[in-house]
Structures are given as structure tokens and as C-alpha cells.
Amino acid sequence: QVQLVESGGGLVQAGGSLRLSCAASGSSYSIGAMGWYRQAPGKQRELVARITNSGTTNYADSVKGRFTISRDNAKNTVYLQMNSLKPEDTAVYWCYAQRGTNGIIYWGKGTLVTVSS
């Protein structure tokens, strides 16, 4: 089992920044991709950003140029730096980690990000 603990959510004004962190513990060997999903009220869950253990990144079009995902493999931790936040970024953000290339996916409990206008 892998446990994921997120931190860094909260309330911020539009244009502001937040940094989310997600630390993996437990049987965290062979973790491949890590990343973040989000779900806004009344909307479907969407992939925000993803990073492989070799550092390849993918972003949702809506966050490109504003969000940056990074990871520290030694600490099994993934980060999401969110700049120029918009009210439409308001959502619950979940961290995930995948075992290997196509293995089981583990989820964090989620952290709420609220961006006020």
C-alpha cells in the first residue's frame, strides 16, 4: 500500500499563487507517474498535470503556462506550483501515484483550493 498525504490548499485571491505538495509513504517502491486531478463543483474530474519518474510532464490546456509540476524522487514527493490563479481553478485537488507503468493507482484524500474573485 501507498499512502499519499497532500498539503498546501486553501483560499487565495485571483492572481495569487499556491503550492500543493503530496508525499508518498508506505510501499512506495517502483512509483511511476505522479500527478494531480481536480474536480470543480458540477464538473467532471480532470487531469491537471502529470509527471513521470524521468521528469516528463503533461498539463491540461487550461493550466499551461500557469501551473508547474515537479517531483523529488528521493522524497517520493510531487509538487504543483499554481500561479496566476483564477476563480475557475477552484476545485478539490487530488494527488495520485501509479505503481510502475500501468500498475495500480493510489489516491490522496484531496485538498480544497478556493480562488476568490
Tab-separated table of N, CA, C and O in Angstrom:
chain	number	residue	atom	x	y	z
A	1	GLN	N	0.830	-1.206	0.000
A	1	GLN	CA	0.000	0.000	0.000
A	1	GLN	C	0.858	1.245	0.000
A	1	GLN	O	1.949	1.265	0.552
A	2	VAL	N	0.345	2.265	-0.648
A	2	VAL	CA	0.998	3.564	-0.680
A	2	VAL	C	0.037	4.582	-0.091
A	2	VAL	O	-1.143	4.608	-0.444
A	3	GLN	N	0.530	5.377	0.811
A	3	GLN	CA	-0.279	6.451	1.375
A	3	GLN	C	0.206	7.775	0.799
A	3	GLN	O	1.406	8.034	0.719
A	4	LEU	N	-0.745	8.591	0.402
A	4	LEU	CA	-0.439	9.911	-0.161
A	4	LEU	C	-1.041	10.977	0.746
A	4	LEU	O	-2.241	10.933	1.042
A	5	VAL	N	-0.228	11.916	1.141
A	5	VAL	CA	-0.690	12.997	2.011
A	5	VAL	C	-0.458	14.321	1.305
A	5	VAL	O	0.688	14.682	1.007
A	6	GLU	N	-1.549	15.035	1.058
A	6	GLU	CA	-1.480	16.326	0.359
A	6	GLU	C	-1.460	17.462	1.373
A	6	GLU	O	-1.995	17.345	2.472
A	7	SER	N	-0.881	18.559	0.957
A	7	SER	CA	-0.903	19.777	1.765
A	7	SER	C	-0.788	20.968	0.846
A	7	SER	O	-0.382	20.834	-0.314
A	8	GLY	N	-1.163	22.135	1.376
A	8	GLY	CA	-0.959	23.373	0.631
A	8	GLY	C	-2.202	24.008	0.058
A	8	GLY	O	-2.128	25.098	-0.504
A	9	GLY	N	-3.363	23.367	0.176
A	9	GLY	CA	-4.574	24.001	-0.325
A	9	GLY	C	-4.999	25.148	0.557
A	9	GLY	O	-4.416	25.399	1.622
A	10	GLY	N	-6.019	25.870	0.109
A	10	GLY	CA	-6.515	26.980	0.898
A	10	GLY	C	-7.231	27.999	0.056
A	10	GLY	O	-7.627	27.725	-1.080
A	11	LEU	N	-7.399	29.175	0.633
A	11	LEU	CA	-8.107	30.276	-0.010
A	11	LEU	C	-7.102	31.307	-0.488
A	11	LEU	O	-6.209	31.710	0.275
A	12	VAL	N	-7.263	31.735	-1.729
A	12	VAL	CA	-6.369	32.740	-2.293
A	12	VAL	C	-7.170	33.639	-3.227
A	12	VAL	O	-8.183	33.219	-3.795
A	13	GLN	N	-6.731	34.854	-3.370
A	13	GLN	CA	-7.392	35.762	-4.303
A	13	GLN	C	-6.949	35.488	-5.730
A	13	GLN	O	-5.849	34.972	-5.974
A	14	ALA	N	-7.796	35.847	-6.659
A	14	ALA	CA	-7.452	35.690	-8.071
A	14	ALA	C	-6.136	36.410	-8.357
A	14	ALA	O	-5.900	37.516	-7.859
A	15	GLY	N	-5.311	35.758	-9.138
A	15	GLY	CA	-3.991	36.297	-9.442
A	15	GLY	C	-2.912	35.826	-8.498
A	15	GLY	O	-1.724	36.025	-8.766
A	16	GLY	N	-3.315	35.207	-7.410
A	16	GLY	CA	-2.364	34.740	-6.416
A	16	GLY	C	-1.780	33.384	-6.749
A	16	GLY	O	-2.033	32.819	-7.822
A	17	SER	N	-1.003	32.861	-5.806
A	17	SER	CA	-0.308	31.599	-6.007
A	17	SER	C	-0.517	30.669	-4.818
A	17	SER	O	-0.718	31.130	-3.683
A	18	LEU	N	-0.445	29.399	-5.095
A	18	LEU	CA	-0.435	28.368	-4.070
A	18	LEU	C	0.493	27.255	-4.536
A	18	LEU	O	0.663	27.048	-5.743
A	19	ARG	N	1.038	26.532	-3.572
A	19	ARG	CA	1.868	25.375	-3.886
A	19	ARG	C	1.312	24.154	-3.159
A	19	ARG	O	1.250	24.148	-1.928
A	20	LEU	N	0.929	23.166	-3.932
A	20	LEU	CA	0.460	21.911	-3.359
A	20	LEU	C	1.620	20.926	-3.285
A	20	LEU	O	2.466	20.885	-4.170
A	21	SER	N	1.620	20.135	-2.227
A	21	SER	CA	2.612	19.081	-2.069
A	21	SER	C	1.894	17.767	-1.807
A	21	SER	O	0.806	17.737	-1.234
A	22	CYS	N	2.524	16.691	-2.215
A	22	CYS	CA	1.954	15.371	-1.985
A	22	CYS	C	3.103	14.403	-1.726
A	22	CYS	O	3.936	14.172	-2.608
A	23	ALA	N	3.136	13.865	-0.521
A	23	ALA	CA	4.201	12.951	-0.132
A	23	ALA	C	3.684	11.527	-0.089
A	23	ALA	O	2.635	11.261	0.522
A	24	ALA	N	4.407	10.623	-0.724
A	24	ALA	CA	4.048	9.210	-0.733
A	24	ALA	C	4.850	8.466	0.314
A	24	ALA	O	6.052	8.696	0.477
A	25	SER	N	4.183	7.579	1.027
A	25	SER	CA	4.858	6.744	2.020
A	25	SER	C	4.300	5.329	1.951
A	25	SER	O	3.343	5.065	1.221
A	26	GLY	N	4.899	4.448	2.722
A	26	GLY	CA	4.472	3.060	2.681
A	26	GLY	C	5.306	2.307	1.669
A	26	GLY	O	6.498	2.536	1.543
A	27	SER	N	4.688	1.440	0.933
A	27	SER	CA	5.380	0.643	-0.077
A	27	SER	C	5.536	1.463	-1.351
A	27	SER	O	4.933	1.174	-2.385
A	28	SER	N	6.355	2.510	-1.246
A	28	SER	CA	6.433	3.482	-2.337
A	28	SER	C	7.507	3.140	-3.365
A	28	SER	O	7.918	3.995	-4.133
A	29	TYR	N	7.942	1.872	-3.396
A	29	TYR	CA	8.911	1.472	-4.402
A	29	TYR	C	8.232	1.427	-5.766
A	29	TYR	O	7.036	1.277	-5.871
A	30	SER	N	8.995	1.579	-6.801
A	30	SER	CA	8.505	1.457	-8.176
A	30	SER	C	7.339	2.380	-8.496
A	30	SER	O	6.482	2.041	-9.305
A	31	ILE	N	7.295	3.535	-7.855
A	31	ILE	CA	6.277	4.512	-8.237
A	31	ILE	C	6.670	5.113	-9.572
A	31	ILE	O	7.796	5.550	-9.765
A	32	GLY	N	5.738	5.121	-10.497
A	32	GLY	CA	5.983	5.704	-11.803
A	32	GLY	C	5.467	7.121	-11.840
A	32	GLY	O	5.940	8.001	-11.150
A	33	ALA	N	4.420	7.327	-12.613
A	33	ALA	CA	3.868	8.671	-12.748
A	33	ALA	C	3.176	9.118	-11.467
A	33	ALA	O	2.594	8.314	-10.741
A	34	MET	N	3.287	10.402	-11.225
A	34	MET	CA	2.531	11.049	-10.149
A	34	MET	C	1.885	12.279	-10.750
A	34	MET	O	2.328	12.808	-11.793
A	35	GLY	N	0.849	12.754	-10.105
A	35	GLY	CA	0.209	13.932	-10.668
A	35	GLY	C	-0.969	14.400	-9.851
A	35	GLY	O	-1.160	13.978	-8.702
A	36	TRP	N	-1.730	15.268	-10.478
A	36	TRP	CA	-2.869	15.899	-9.806
A	36	TRP	C	-4.099	15.895	-10.712
A	36	TRP	O	-3.995	16.208	-11.901
A	37	TYR	N	-5.217	15.549	-10.122
A	37	TYR	CA	-6.522	15.707	-10.734
A	37	TYR	C	-7.272	16.762	-9.928
A	37	TYR	O	-6.921	17.049	-8.784
A	38	ARG	N	-8.309	17.309	-10.516
A	38	ARG	CA	-9.172	18.223	-9.773
A	38	ARG	C	-10.619	18.040	-10.216
A	38	ARG	O	-10.887	17.558	-11.311
A	39	GLN	N	-11.505	18.424	-9.327
A	39	GLN	CA	-12.931	18.406	-9.652
A	39	GLN	C	-13.570	19.649	-9.079
A	39	GLN	O	-13.546	19.859	-7.849
A	40	ALA	N	-14.121	20.461	-9.979
A	40	ALA	CA	-14.833	21.658	-9.575
A	40	ALA	C	-16.308	21.310	-9.378
A	40	ALA	O	-16.799	20.330	-9.930
A	41	PRO	N	-17.013	22.125	-8.611
A	41	PRO	CA	-18.434	21.866	-8.387
A	41	PRO	C	-19.198	21.760	-9.701
A	41	PRO	O	-19.083	22.639	-10.568
A	42	GLY	N	-19.938	20.683	-9.848
A	42	GLY	CA	-20.757	20.497	-11.040
A	42	GLY	C	-20.008	20.071	-12.280
A	42	GLY	O	-20.593	20.009	-13.368
A	43	LYS	N	-18.716	19.780	-12.128
A	43	LYS	CA	-17.916	19.391	-13.295
A	43	LYS	C	-17.292	18.019	-13.074
A	43	LYS	O	-17.223	17.521	-11.953
A	44	GLN	N	-16.816	17.446	-14.180
A	44	GLN	CA	-16.155	16.158	-14.080
A	44	GLN	C	-14.725	16.335	-13.594
A	44	GLN	O	-14.110	17.388	-13.765
A	45	ARG	N	-14.206	15.261	-13.002
A	45	ARG	CA	-12.814	15.281	-12.589
A	45	ARG	C	-11.930	15.345	-13.821
A	45	ARG	O	-12.195	14.690	-14.830
A	46	GLU	N	-10.876	16.157	-13.750
A	46	GLU	CA	-9.979	16.295	-14.889
A	46	GLU	C	-8.525	16.210	-14.442
A	46	GLU	O	-8.184	16.596	-13.318
A	47	LEU	N	-7.695	15.715	-15.330
A	47	LEU	CA	-6.265	15.683	-15.073
A	47	LEU	C	-5.706	17.091	-15.187
A	47	LEU	O	-5.910	17.762	-16.198
A	48	VAL	N	-5.013	17.531	-14.179
A	48	VAL	CA	-4.402	18.858	-14.174
A	48	VAL	C	-2.968	18.773	-14.702
A	48	VAL	O	-2.587	19.510	-15.605
A	49	ALA	N	-2.193	17.888	-14.122
A	49	ALA	CA	-0.790	17.759	-14.508
A	49	ALA	C	-0.284	16.400	-14.080
A	49	ALA	O	-0.764	15.824	-13.111
A	50	ARG	N	0.704	15.935	-14.816
A	50	ARG	CA	1.261	14.606	-14.586
A	50	ARG	C	2.759	14.682	-14.822
A	50	ARG	O	3.220	15.429	-15.693
A	51	ILE	N	3.519	13.925	-14.050
A	51	ILE	CA	4.960	13.866	-14.243
A	51	ILE	C	5.426	12.443	-14.045
A	51	ILE	O	5.044	11.776	-13.084
A	52	THR	N	6.247	11.952	-14.972
A	52	THR	CA	6.795	10.605	-14.850
A	52	THR	C	8.021	10.640	-13.945
A	52	THR	O	8.516	11.715	-13.573
A	53	ASN	N	8.540	9.468	-13.604
A	53	ASN	CA	9.709	9.455	-12.729
A	53	ASN	C	10.966	9.885	-13.466
A	53	ASN	O	12.000	10.123	-12.825
A	54	SER	N	10.897	10.020	-14.776
A	54	SER	CA	12.024	10.571	-15.532
A	54	SER	C	11.863	12.062	-15.798
A	54	SER	O	12.736	12.682	-16.401
A	55	GLY	N	10.734	12.630	-15.356
A	55	GLY	CA	10.560	14.072	-15.446
A	55	GLY	C	9.716	14.577	-16.604
A	55	GLY	O	9.560	15.787	-16.766
A	56	THR	N	9.166	13.681	-17.407
A	56	THR	CA	8.283	14.111	-18.488
A	56	THR	C	6.969	14.612	-17.909
A	56	THR	O	6.390	13.972	-17.041
A	57	THR	N	6.534	15.768	-18.389
A	57	THR	CA	5.332	16.389	-17.836
A	57	THR	C	4.238	16.544	-18.891
A	57	THR	O	4.509	16.650	-20.087
A	58	ASN	N	3.007	16.551	-18.397
A	58	ASN	CA	1.837	16.833	-19.222
A	58	ASN	C	0.932	17.753	-18.429
A	58	ASN	O	0.826	17.610	-17.206
A	59	TYR	N	0.271	18.667	-19.117
A	59	TYR	CA	-0.616	19.618	-18.464
A	59	TYR	C	-1.946	19.711	-19.203
A	59	TYR	O	-1.997	19.576	-20.433
A	60	ALA	N	-2.991	20.008	-18.447
A	60	ALA	CA	-4.247	20.372	-19.065
A	60	ALA	C	-4.053	21.711	-19.763
A	60	ALA	O	-3.310	22.581	-19.281
A	61	ASP	N	-4.737	21.902	-20.893
A	61	ASP	CA	-4.589	23.159	-21.630
A	61	ASP	C	-4.947	24.355	-20.766
A	61	ASP	O	-4.349	25.431	-20.900
A	62	SER	N	-5.895	24.170	-19.876
A	62	SER	CA	-6.382	25.290	-19.064
A	62	SER	C	-5.356	25.800	-18.054
A	62	SER	O	-5.522	26.896	-17.514
A	63	VAL	N	-4.316	25.017	-17.787
A	63	VAL	CA	-3.329	25.443	-16.778
A	63	VAL	C	-1.938	25.654	-17.355
A	63	VAL	O	-1.031	26.095	-16.643
A	64	LYS	N	-1.757	25.359	-18.632
A	64	LYS	CA	-0.441	25.528	-19.245
A	64	LYS	C	0.029	26.966	-19.121
A	64	LYS	O	-0.727	27.901	-19.358
A	65	GLY	N	1.279	27.129	-18.728
A	65	GLY	CA	1.847	28.457	-18.558
A	65	GLY	C	1.587	29.063	-17.189
A	65	GLY	O	2.179	30.084	-16.838
A	66	ARG	N	0.693	28.451	-16.414
A	66	ARG	CA	0.399	28.970	-15.069
A	66	ARG	C	0.799	27.994	-13.967
A	66	ARG	O	1.217	28.411	-12.886
A	67	PHE	N	0.656	26.718	-14.234
A	67	PHE	CA	0.973	25.683	-13.244
A	67	PHE	C	2.253	24.968	-13.644
A	67	PHE	O	2.517	24.755	-14.825
A	68	THR	N	3.014	24.560	-12.639
A	68	THR	CA	4.231	23.783	-12.870
A	68	THR	C	4.254	22.595	-11.924
A	68	THR	O	4.137	22.767	-10.705
A	69	ILE	N	4.411	21.414	-12.484
A	69	ILE	CA	4.513	20.210	-11.667
A	69	ILE	C	5.975	19.795	-11.584
A	69	ILE	O	6.728	19.929	-12.552
A	70	SER	N	6.364	19.334	-10.418
A	70	SER	CA	7.732	18.857	-10.225
A	70	SER	C	7.701	17.730	-9.194
A	70	SER	O	6.687	17.524	-8.529
A	71	ARG	N	8.816	17.021	-9.097
A	71	ARG	CA	8.856	15.948	-8.107
A	71	ARG	C	10.270	15.763	-7.580
A	71	ARG	O	11.248	16.088	-8.264
A	72	ASP	N	10.324	15.247	-6.374
A	72	ASP	CA	11.585	14.888	-5.733
A	72	ASP	C	11.526	13.384	-5.522
A	72	ASP	O	10.830	12.899	-4.617
A	73	ASN	N	12.202	12.633	-6.397
A	73	ASN	CA	12.111	11.180	-6.336
A	73	ASN	C	12.694	10.624	-5.037
A	73	ASN	O	12.220	9.607	-4.527
A	74	ALA	N	13.699	11.284	-4.512
A	74	ALA	CA	14.300	10.810	-3.263
A	74	ALA	C	13.311	10.894	-2.114
A	74	ALA	O	13.360	10.080	-1.182
A	75	LYS	N	12.423	11.857	-2.188
A	75	LYS	CA	11.424	12.046	-1.125
A	75	LYS	C	10.056	11.502	-1.509
A	75	LYS	O	9.106	11.590	-0.730
A	76	ASN	N	9.949	10.947	-2.719
A	76	ASN	CA	8.654	10.467	-3.215
A	76	ASN	C	7.579	11.535	-3.048
A	76	ASN	O	6.477	11.260	-2.555
A	77	THR	N	7.912	12.737	-3.437
A	77	THR	CA	7.015	13.876	-3.263
A	77	THR	C	6.824	14.577	-4.595
A	77	THR	O	7.783	14.764	-5.345
A	78	VAL	N	5.578	14.959	-4.856
A	78	VAL	CA	5.261	15.716	-6.057
A	78	VAL	C	4.685	17.060	-5.640
A	78	VAL	O	4.000	17.169	-4.609
A	79	TYR	N	4.988	18.068	-6.411
A	79	TYR	CA	4.566	19.438	-6.116
A	79	TYR	C	3.777	19.995	-7.297
A	79	TYR	O	4.022	19.632	-8.451
A	80	LEU	N	2.863	20.908	-6.976
A	80	LEU	CA	2.158	21.642	-8.016
A	80	LEU	C	2.188	23.115	-7.648
A	80	LEU	O	1.521	23.541	-6.695
A	81	GLN	N	3.003	23.855	-8.362
A	81	GLN	CA	3.067	25.299	-8.179
A	81	GLN	C	2.011	25.926	-9.060
A	81	GLN	O	2.034	25.759	-10.281
A	82	MET	N	1.097	26.645	-8.440
A	82	MET	CA	-0.022	27.239	-9.166
A	82	MET	C	0.078	28.757	-9.078
A	82	MET	O	-0.015	29.322	-7.981
A	83	ASN	N	0.296	29.385	-10.204
A	83	ASN	CA	0.405	30.842	-10.276
A	83	ASN	C	-0.740	31.412	-11.086
A	83	ASN	O	-1.424	30.689	-11.821
A	84	SER	N	-0.939	32.706	-10.962
A	84	SER	CA	-1.994	33.398	-11.720
A	84	SER	C	-3.320	32.663	-11.589
A	84	SER	O	-4.015	32.416	-12.588
A	85	LEU	N	-3.665	32.330	-10.379
A	85	LEU	CA	-4.876	31.547	-10.151
A	85	LEU	C	-6.127	32.319	-10.538
A	85	LEU	O	-6.190	33.562	-10.389
A	86	LYS	N	-7.095	31.567	-11.037
A	86	LYS	CA	-8.360	32.119	-11.487
A	86	LYS	C	-9.493	31.484	-10.678
A	86	LYS	O	-9.348	30.354	-10.183
A	87	PRO	N	-10.621	32.164	-10.584
A	87	PRO	CA	-11.757	31.563	-9.871
A	87	PRO	C	-12.137	30.186	-10.417
A	87	PRO	O	-12.567	29.315	-9.650
A	88	GLU	N	-11.947	29.980	-11.698
A	88	GLU	CA	-12.293	28.677	-12.278
A	88	GLU	C	-11.313	27.577	-11.896
A	88	GLU	O	-11.537	26.408	-12.227
A	89	ASP	N	-10.249	27.918	-11.214
A	89	ASP	CA	-9.337	26.900	-10.672
A	89	ASP	C	-9.853	26.344	-9.342
A	89	ASP	O	-9.279	25.390	-8.812
A	90	THR	N	-10.906	26.954	-8.828
A	90	THR	CA	-11.488	26.464	-7.581
A	90	THR	C	-11.961	25.030	-7.756
A	90	THR	O	-12.743	24.727	-8.665
A	91	ALA	N	-11.463	24.150	-6.896
A	91	ALA	CA	-11.766	22.724	-7.018
A	91	ALA	C	-11.139	21.977	-5.849
A	91	ALA	O	-10.298	22.526	-5.127
A	92	VAL	N	-11.531	20.727	-5.720
A	92	VAL	CA	-10.789	19.807	-4.868
A	92	VAL	C	-9.702	19.186	-5.735
A	92	VAL	O	-9.979	18.715	-6.836
A	93	TYR	N	-8.488	19.215	-5.243
A	93	TYR	CA	-7.335	18.681	-5.970
A	93	TYR	C	-6.892	17.388	-5.294
A	93	TYR	O	-6.660	17.362	-4.085
A	94	TRP	N	-6.775	16.333	-6.098
A	94	TRP	CA	-6.305	15.038	-5.594
A	94	TRP	C	-4.942	14.693	-6.205
A	94	TRP	O	-4.756	14.825	-7.419
A	95	CYS	N	-4.067	14.249	-5.385
A	95	CYS	CA	-2.795	13.705	-5.817
A	95	CYS	C	-2.963	12.224	-6.132
A	95	CYS	O	-3.761	11.532	-5.490
A	96	TYR	N	-2.209	11.738	-7.129
A	96	TYR	CA	-2.210	10.300	-7.381
A	96	TYR	C	-0.793	9.837	-7.664
A	96	TYR	O	0.076	10.627	-8.048
A	97	ALA	N	-0.600	8.557	-7.469
A	97	ALA	CA	0.677	7.921	-7.794
A	97	ALA	C	0.382	6.551	-8.378
A	97	ALA	O	-0.487	5.838	-7.884
A	98	GLN	N	1.096	6.216	-9.422
A	98	GLN	CA	0.871	4.949	-10.107
A	98	GLN	C	2.058	4.024	-9.936
A	98	GLN	O	3.211	4.432	-10.106
A	99	ARG	N	1.758	2.779	-9.621
A	99	ARG	CA	2.815	1.787	-9.489
A	99	ARG	C	3.299	1.400	-10.875
A	99	ARG	O	2.490	1.028	-11.731
A	100	GLY	N	4.588	1.512	-11.116
A	100	GLY	CA	5.131	1.124	-12.399
A	100	GLY	C	4.546	1.922	-13.542
A	100	GLY	O	4.173	3.080	-13.386
A	101	THR	N	4.446	1.265	-14.705
A	101	THR	CA	3.935	1.942	-15.899
A	101	THR	C	2.423	1.877	-15.991
A	101	THR	O	1.759	2.851	-16.330
A	102	ASN	N	1.853	0.742	-15.688
A	102	ASN	CA	0.396	0.573	-15.794
A	102	ASN	C	-0.185	-0.098	-14.563
A	102	ASN	O	-1.225	-0.754	-14.644
A	103	GLY	N	0.464	0.099	-13.432
A	103	GLY	CA	0.022	-0.561	-12.219
A	103	GLY	C	-1.091	0.166	-11.502
A	103	GLY	O	-1.691	1.120	-12.017
A	104	ILE	N	-1.327	-0.281	-10.302
A	104	ILE	CA	-2.410	0.278	-9.505
A	104	ILE	C	-2.174	1.760	-9.243
A	104	ILE	O	-1.039	2.225	-9.149
A	105	ILE	N	-3.261	2.500	-9.144
A	105	ILE	CA	-3.197	3.935	-8.872
A	105	ILE	C	-3.668	4.182	-7.449
A	105	ILE	O	-4.712	3.692	-7.030
A	106	TYR	N	-2.884	4.930	-6.736
A	106	TYR	CA	-3.211	5.328	-5.369
A	106	TYR	C	-3.622	6.798	-5.371
A	106	TYR	O	-3.102	7.595	-6.152
A	107	TRP	N	-4.528	7.121	-4.441
A	107	TRP	CA	-5.062	8.482	-4.387
A	107	TRP	C	-4.887	9.084	-2.994
A	107	TRP	O	-4.984	8.387	-1.982
A	108	GLY	N	-4.670	10.381	-2.977
A	108	GLY	CA	-4.724	11.114	-1.732
A	108	GLY	C	-6.173	11.421	-1.383
A	108	GLY	O	-7.098	11.067	-2.118
A	109	LYS	N	-6.366	12.083	-0.272
A	109	LYS	CA	-7.727	12.378	0.198
A	109	LYS	C	-8.292	13.656	-0.400
A	109	LYS	O	-9.478	13.930	-0.265
A	110	GLY	N	-7.432	14.435	-1.027
A	110	GLY	CA	-7.890	15.665	-1.660
A	110	GLY	C	-7.664	16.880	-0.787
A	110	GLY	O	-7.689	16.813	0.448
A	111	THR	N	-7.434	17.990	-1.444
A	111	THR	CA	-7.267	19.268	-0.746
A	111	THR	C	-8.029	20.328	-1.522
A	111	THR	O	-8.004	20.361	-2.752
A	112	LEU	N	-8.722	21.180	-0.802
A	112	LEU	CA	-9.572	22.188	-1.436
A	112	LEU	C	-8.785	23.447	-1.745
A	112	LEU	O	-8.095	23.989	-0.874
A	113	VAL	N	-8.921	23.894	-2.980
A	113	VAL	CA	-8.352	25.170	-3.410
A	113	VAL	C	-9.513	26.080	-3.787
A	113	VAL	O	-10.336	25.715	-4.626
A	114	THR	N	-9.564	27.218	-3.156
A	114	THR	CA	-10.627	28.185	-3.436
A	114	THR	C	-9.994	29.484	-3.878
A	114	THR	O	-9.149	30.044	-3.158
A	115	VAL	N	-10.387	29.949	-5.055
A	115	VAL	CA	-9.851	31.197	-5.594
A	115	VAL	C	-10.988	32.205	-5.650
A	115	VAL	O	-11.983	32.000	-6.352
A	116	SER	N	-10.849	33.267	-4.900
A	116	SER	CA	-11.889	34.285	-4.849
A	116	SER	C	-11.630	35.366	-5.894
A	116	SER	O	-10.484	35.685	-6.200
A	117	SER	N	-12.707	35.923	-6.407
A	117	SER	CA	-12.573	36.961	-7.458
A	117	SER	C	-12.512	38.349	-6.855
A	117	SER	O	-12.716	38.545	-5.670
